[in-house]
CSV table of C-alpha atoms in Angstrom, one decimal:
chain,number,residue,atom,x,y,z
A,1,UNK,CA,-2.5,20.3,27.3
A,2,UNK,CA,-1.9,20.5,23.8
A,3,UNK,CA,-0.1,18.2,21.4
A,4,UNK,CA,4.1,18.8,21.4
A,5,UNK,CA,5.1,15.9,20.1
A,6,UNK,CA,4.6,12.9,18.1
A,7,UNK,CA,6.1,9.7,18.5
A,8,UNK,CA,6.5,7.1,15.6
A,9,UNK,CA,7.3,2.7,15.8
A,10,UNK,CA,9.7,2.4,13.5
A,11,UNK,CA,9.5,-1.1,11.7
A,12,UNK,CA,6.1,-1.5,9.6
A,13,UNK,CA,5.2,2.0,10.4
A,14,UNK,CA,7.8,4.5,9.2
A,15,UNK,CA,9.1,1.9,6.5
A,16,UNK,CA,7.3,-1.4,5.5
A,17,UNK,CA,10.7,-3.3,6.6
A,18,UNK,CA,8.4,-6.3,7.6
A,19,UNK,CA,7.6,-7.3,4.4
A,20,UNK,CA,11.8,-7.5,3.6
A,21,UNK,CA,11.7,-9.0,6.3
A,22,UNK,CA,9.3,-11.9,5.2
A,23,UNK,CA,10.2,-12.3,1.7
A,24,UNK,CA,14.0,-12.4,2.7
A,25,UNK,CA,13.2,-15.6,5.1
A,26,UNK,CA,10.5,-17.0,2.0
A,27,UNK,CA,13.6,-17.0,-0.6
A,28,UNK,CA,15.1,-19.0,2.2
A,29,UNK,CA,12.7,-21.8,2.6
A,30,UNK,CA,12.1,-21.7,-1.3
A,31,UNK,CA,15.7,-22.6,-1.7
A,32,UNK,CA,15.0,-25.9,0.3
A,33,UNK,CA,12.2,-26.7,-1.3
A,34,UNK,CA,9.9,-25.7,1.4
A,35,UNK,CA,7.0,-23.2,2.5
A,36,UNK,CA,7.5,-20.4,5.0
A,37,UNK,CA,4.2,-20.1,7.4
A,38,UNK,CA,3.4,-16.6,6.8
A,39,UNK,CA,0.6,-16.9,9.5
A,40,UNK,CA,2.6,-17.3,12.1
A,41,UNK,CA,5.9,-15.6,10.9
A,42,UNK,CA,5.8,-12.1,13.3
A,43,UNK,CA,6.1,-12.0,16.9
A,44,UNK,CA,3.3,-11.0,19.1
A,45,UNK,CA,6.0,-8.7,21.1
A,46,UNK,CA,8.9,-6.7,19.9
A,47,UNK,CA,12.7,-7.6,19.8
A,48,UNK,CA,14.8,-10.0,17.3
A,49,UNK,CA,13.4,-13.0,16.9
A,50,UNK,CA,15.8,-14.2,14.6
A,51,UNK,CA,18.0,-17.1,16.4
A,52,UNK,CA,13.8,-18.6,16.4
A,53,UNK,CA,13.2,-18.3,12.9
A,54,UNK,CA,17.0,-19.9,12.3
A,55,UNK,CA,16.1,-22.7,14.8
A,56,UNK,CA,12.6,-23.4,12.8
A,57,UNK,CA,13.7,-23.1,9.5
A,58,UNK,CA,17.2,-25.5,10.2
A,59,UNK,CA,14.7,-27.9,12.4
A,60,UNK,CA,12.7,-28.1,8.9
A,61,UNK,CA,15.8,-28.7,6.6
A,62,UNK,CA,17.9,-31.0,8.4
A,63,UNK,CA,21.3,-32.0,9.6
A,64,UNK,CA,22.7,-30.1,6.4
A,65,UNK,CA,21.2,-26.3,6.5
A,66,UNK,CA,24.4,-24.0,7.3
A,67,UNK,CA,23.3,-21.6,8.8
A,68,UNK,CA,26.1,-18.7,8.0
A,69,UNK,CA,25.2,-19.6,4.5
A,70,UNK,CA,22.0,-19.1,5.0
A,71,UNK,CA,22.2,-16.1,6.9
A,72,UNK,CA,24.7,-14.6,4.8
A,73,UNK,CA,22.3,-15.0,1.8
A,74,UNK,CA,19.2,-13.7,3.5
A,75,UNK,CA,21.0,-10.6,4.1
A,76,UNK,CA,22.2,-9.7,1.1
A,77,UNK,CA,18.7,-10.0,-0.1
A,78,UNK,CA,17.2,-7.7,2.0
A,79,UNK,CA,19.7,-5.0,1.9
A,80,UNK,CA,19.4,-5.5,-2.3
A,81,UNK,CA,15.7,-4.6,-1.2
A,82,UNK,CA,15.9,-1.8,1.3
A,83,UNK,CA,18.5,-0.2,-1.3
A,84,UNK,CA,15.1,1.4,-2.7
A,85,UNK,CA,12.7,1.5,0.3
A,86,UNK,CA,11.5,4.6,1.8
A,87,UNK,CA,9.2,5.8,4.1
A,88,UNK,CA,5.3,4.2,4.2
A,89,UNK,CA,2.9,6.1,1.8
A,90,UNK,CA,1.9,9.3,3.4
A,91,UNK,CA,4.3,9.7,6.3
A,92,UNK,CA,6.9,12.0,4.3
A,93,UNK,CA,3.7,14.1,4.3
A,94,UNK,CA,2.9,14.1,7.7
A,95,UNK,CA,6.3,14.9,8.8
A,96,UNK,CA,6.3,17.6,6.8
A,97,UNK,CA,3.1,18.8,8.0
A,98,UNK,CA,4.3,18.0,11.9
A,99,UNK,CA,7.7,20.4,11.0
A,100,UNK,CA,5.6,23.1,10.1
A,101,UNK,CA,3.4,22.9,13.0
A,102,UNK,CA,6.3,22.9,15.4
A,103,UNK,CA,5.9,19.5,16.6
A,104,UNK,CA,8.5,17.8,17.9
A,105,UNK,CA,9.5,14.1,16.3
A,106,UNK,CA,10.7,10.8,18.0
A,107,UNK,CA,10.9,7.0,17.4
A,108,UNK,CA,10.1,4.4,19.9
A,109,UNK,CA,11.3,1.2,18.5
A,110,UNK,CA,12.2,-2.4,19.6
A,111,UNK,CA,14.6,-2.2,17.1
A,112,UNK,CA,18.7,-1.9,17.5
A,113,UNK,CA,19.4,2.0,17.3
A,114,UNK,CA,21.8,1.2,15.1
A,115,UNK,CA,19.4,-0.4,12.9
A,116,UNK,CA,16.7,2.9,13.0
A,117,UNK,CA,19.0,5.5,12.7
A,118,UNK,CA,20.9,3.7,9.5
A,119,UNK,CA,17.6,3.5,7.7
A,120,UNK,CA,16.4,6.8,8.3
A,121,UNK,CA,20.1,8.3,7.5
A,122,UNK,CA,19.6,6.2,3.9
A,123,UNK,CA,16.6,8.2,3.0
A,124,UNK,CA,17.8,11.5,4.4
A,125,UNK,CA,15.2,11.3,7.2
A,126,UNK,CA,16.9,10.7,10.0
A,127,UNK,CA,18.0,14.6,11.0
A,128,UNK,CA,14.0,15.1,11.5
A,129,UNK,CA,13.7,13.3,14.6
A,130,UNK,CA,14.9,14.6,17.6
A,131,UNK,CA,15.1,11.8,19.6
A,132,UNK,CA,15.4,8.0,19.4
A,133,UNK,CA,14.5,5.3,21.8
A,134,UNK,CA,15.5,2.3,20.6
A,135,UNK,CA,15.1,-1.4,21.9
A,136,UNK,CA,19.1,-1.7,22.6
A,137,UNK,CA,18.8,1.2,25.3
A,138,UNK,CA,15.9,-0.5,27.5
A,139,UNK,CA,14.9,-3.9,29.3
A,140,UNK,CA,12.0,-5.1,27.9
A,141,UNK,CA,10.4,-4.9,24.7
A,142,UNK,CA,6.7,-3.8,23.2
A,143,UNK,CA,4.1,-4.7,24.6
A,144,UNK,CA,6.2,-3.3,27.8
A,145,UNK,CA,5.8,0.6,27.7
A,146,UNK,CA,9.9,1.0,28.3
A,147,UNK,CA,10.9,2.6,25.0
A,148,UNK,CA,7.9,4.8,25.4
A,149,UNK,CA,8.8,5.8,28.7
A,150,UNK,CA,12.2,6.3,27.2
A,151,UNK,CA,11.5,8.7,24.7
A,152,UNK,CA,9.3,10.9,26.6
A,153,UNK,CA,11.9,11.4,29.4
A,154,UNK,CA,14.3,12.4,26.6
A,155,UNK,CA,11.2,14.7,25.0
A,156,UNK,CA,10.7,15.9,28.9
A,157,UNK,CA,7.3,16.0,28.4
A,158,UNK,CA,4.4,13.7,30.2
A,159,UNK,CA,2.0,11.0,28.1
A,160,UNK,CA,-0.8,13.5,27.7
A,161,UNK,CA,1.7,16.1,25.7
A,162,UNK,CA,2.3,13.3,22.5
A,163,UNK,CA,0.8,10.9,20.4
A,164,UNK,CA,2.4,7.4,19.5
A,165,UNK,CA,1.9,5.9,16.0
A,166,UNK,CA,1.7,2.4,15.9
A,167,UNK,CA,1.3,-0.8,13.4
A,168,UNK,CA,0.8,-3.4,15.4
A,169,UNK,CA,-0.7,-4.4,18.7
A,170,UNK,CA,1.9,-5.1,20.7
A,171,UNK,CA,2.9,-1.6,20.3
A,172,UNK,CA,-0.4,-0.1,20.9
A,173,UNK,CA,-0.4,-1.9,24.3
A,174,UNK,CA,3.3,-0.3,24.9
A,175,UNK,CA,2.0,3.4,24.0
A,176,UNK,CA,-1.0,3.0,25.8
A,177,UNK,CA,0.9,1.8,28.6
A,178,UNK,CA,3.1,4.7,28.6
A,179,UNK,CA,-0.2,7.0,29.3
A,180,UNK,CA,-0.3,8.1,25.4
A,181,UNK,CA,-2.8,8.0,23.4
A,182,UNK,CA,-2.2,6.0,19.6
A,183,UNK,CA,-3.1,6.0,16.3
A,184,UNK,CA,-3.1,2.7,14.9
A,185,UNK,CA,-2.3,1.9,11.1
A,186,UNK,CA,-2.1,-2.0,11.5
A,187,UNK,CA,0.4,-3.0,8.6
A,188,UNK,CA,-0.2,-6.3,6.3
A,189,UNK,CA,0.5,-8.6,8.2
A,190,UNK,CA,-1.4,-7.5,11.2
A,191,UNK,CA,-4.8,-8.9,12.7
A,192,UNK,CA,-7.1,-5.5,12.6
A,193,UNK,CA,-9.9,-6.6,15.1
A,194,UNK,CA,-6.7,-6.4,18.1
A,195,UNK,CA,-6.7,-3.2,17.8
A,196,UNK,CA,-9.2,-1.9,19.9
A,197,UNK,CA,-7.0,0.1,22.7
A,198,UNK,CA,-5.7,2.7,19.7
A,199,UNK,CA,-7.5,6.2,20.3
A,200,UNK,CA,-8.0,6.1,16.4
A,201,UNK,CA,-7.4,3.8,13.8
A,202,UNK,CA,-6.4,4.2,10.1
A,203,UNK,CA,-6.4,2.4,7.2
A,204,UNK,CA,-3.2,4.3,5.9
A,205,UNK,CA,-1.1,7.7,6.6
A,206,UNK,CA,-2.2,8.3,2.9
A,207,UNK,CA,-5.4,10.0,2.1
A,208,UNK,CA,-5.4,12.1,5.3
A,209,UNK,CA,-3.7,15.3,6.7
A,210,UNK,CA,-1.5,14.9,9.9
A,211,UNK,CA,-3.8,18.0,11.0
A,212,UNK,CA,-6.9,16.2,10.5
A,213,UNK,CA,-5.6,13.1,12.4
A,214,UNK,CA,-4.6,15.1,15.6
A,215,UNK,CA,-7.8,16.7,15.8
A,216,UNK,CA,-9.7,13.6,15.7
A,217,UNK,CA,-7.5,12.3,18.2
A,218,UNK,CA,-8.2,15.2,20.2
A,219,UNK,CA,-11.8,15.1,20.1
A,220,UNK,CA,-11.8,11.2,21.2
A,221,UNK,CA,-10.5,12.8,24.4
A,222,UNK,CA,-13.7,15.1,24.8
């Protein structure tokens, strides 16, 4: 069966939002006086890990961090920064490319829906995707295959009709869970050598066609 449809993470893969996300919570701990762990600052699963990170970072500053201040500051950050953020190098492309080849779009994220769809309606990207399956509409988050599973029943096709794109590891294992196969653009903050379940894997979406991408993927098949 040919390709029909490509499915895309969201976070760190459509739009570098985990770097906002990590600078927003550094300004924090810089305000105390204090260093943020960067190693150890993303989740090895999907879902909002936030009520953790407050827990650390107020376990670290004491009986006086307020936390609504905090929270209130951290926000207005990152929504200063996401005022200019757009979609990752090289995937305006590559949805391009995927319109004109009559592929169908979708997001499979752990993230809110309201959250994904917000973003992509900032940037005027939102109306390309047909459908979304977000982390508010399931059980279980990445590395469980749910929002996969999700978004191909609202595609109504099976695994072996689309391709997942993924940045992290956690969401490989989802994809490839689900039955599809995954290319794999590990973002920053990612540990490459965890990768190895991805059908391909890509240094970046910039550089390449779409095109050439599926028909590697293809070929790994063979």
């Amino acid at each position: 069966m040919t390709i029909k449809a490509l499915i895309f993470d969201f976070d760190g893969l459509l739009m570098d939002t985990e770097t906002t996300l990590l600078d927003s919570w550094r300004a924090e701990w810089r305000r105390h006086g204090l260093e943020l762990d960067a190693s150890t600052f993303f989740a090895d699963h999907g879902g909002d890990t936030t009520d953790e990170k407050y827990e650390l970072l107020a376990a670290a500053v004491g009986p006086g961090f307020d936390r609504a201040a905090s929270h209130a500051r951290r926000t207005a950050y990152r929504n200063e920064r996401h005022r200019t953020l757009g979609l990752t190098a090289g995937l305006d492309a590559w949805l391009g490319e995927a319109e004109g080849l009559g592929l169908r779009l979708a997001v499979a994220s752990s993230s809110r829906r309201d959250w994904v769809a917000g973003n992509l309606a900032r940037t005027g990207d939102l109306a390309r995707f047909e459908v979304l399956a977000c982390g508010d509409e399931v059980a279980a988050h990445k590395p469980d295959p749910a929002v996969y599973r999700l978004a191909l029943r609202r595609l109504g096709l099976p695994p072996e009709a689309a391709v997942a794109f993924e940045d992290t590891s956690h969401g490989v294992s989802a994809a490839v869970a689900a039955g599809l196969r995954c290319v794999a653009i590990p973002n920053l903050y990612a540990h490459n050598a965890r990768f190895d379940r991805a059908t391909l894997r890509l240094p970046s979406a910039a550089g390449i066609t779409l095109t050439e991408v599926l028909t590697r993927v293809e070929a790994a098949r063979i």
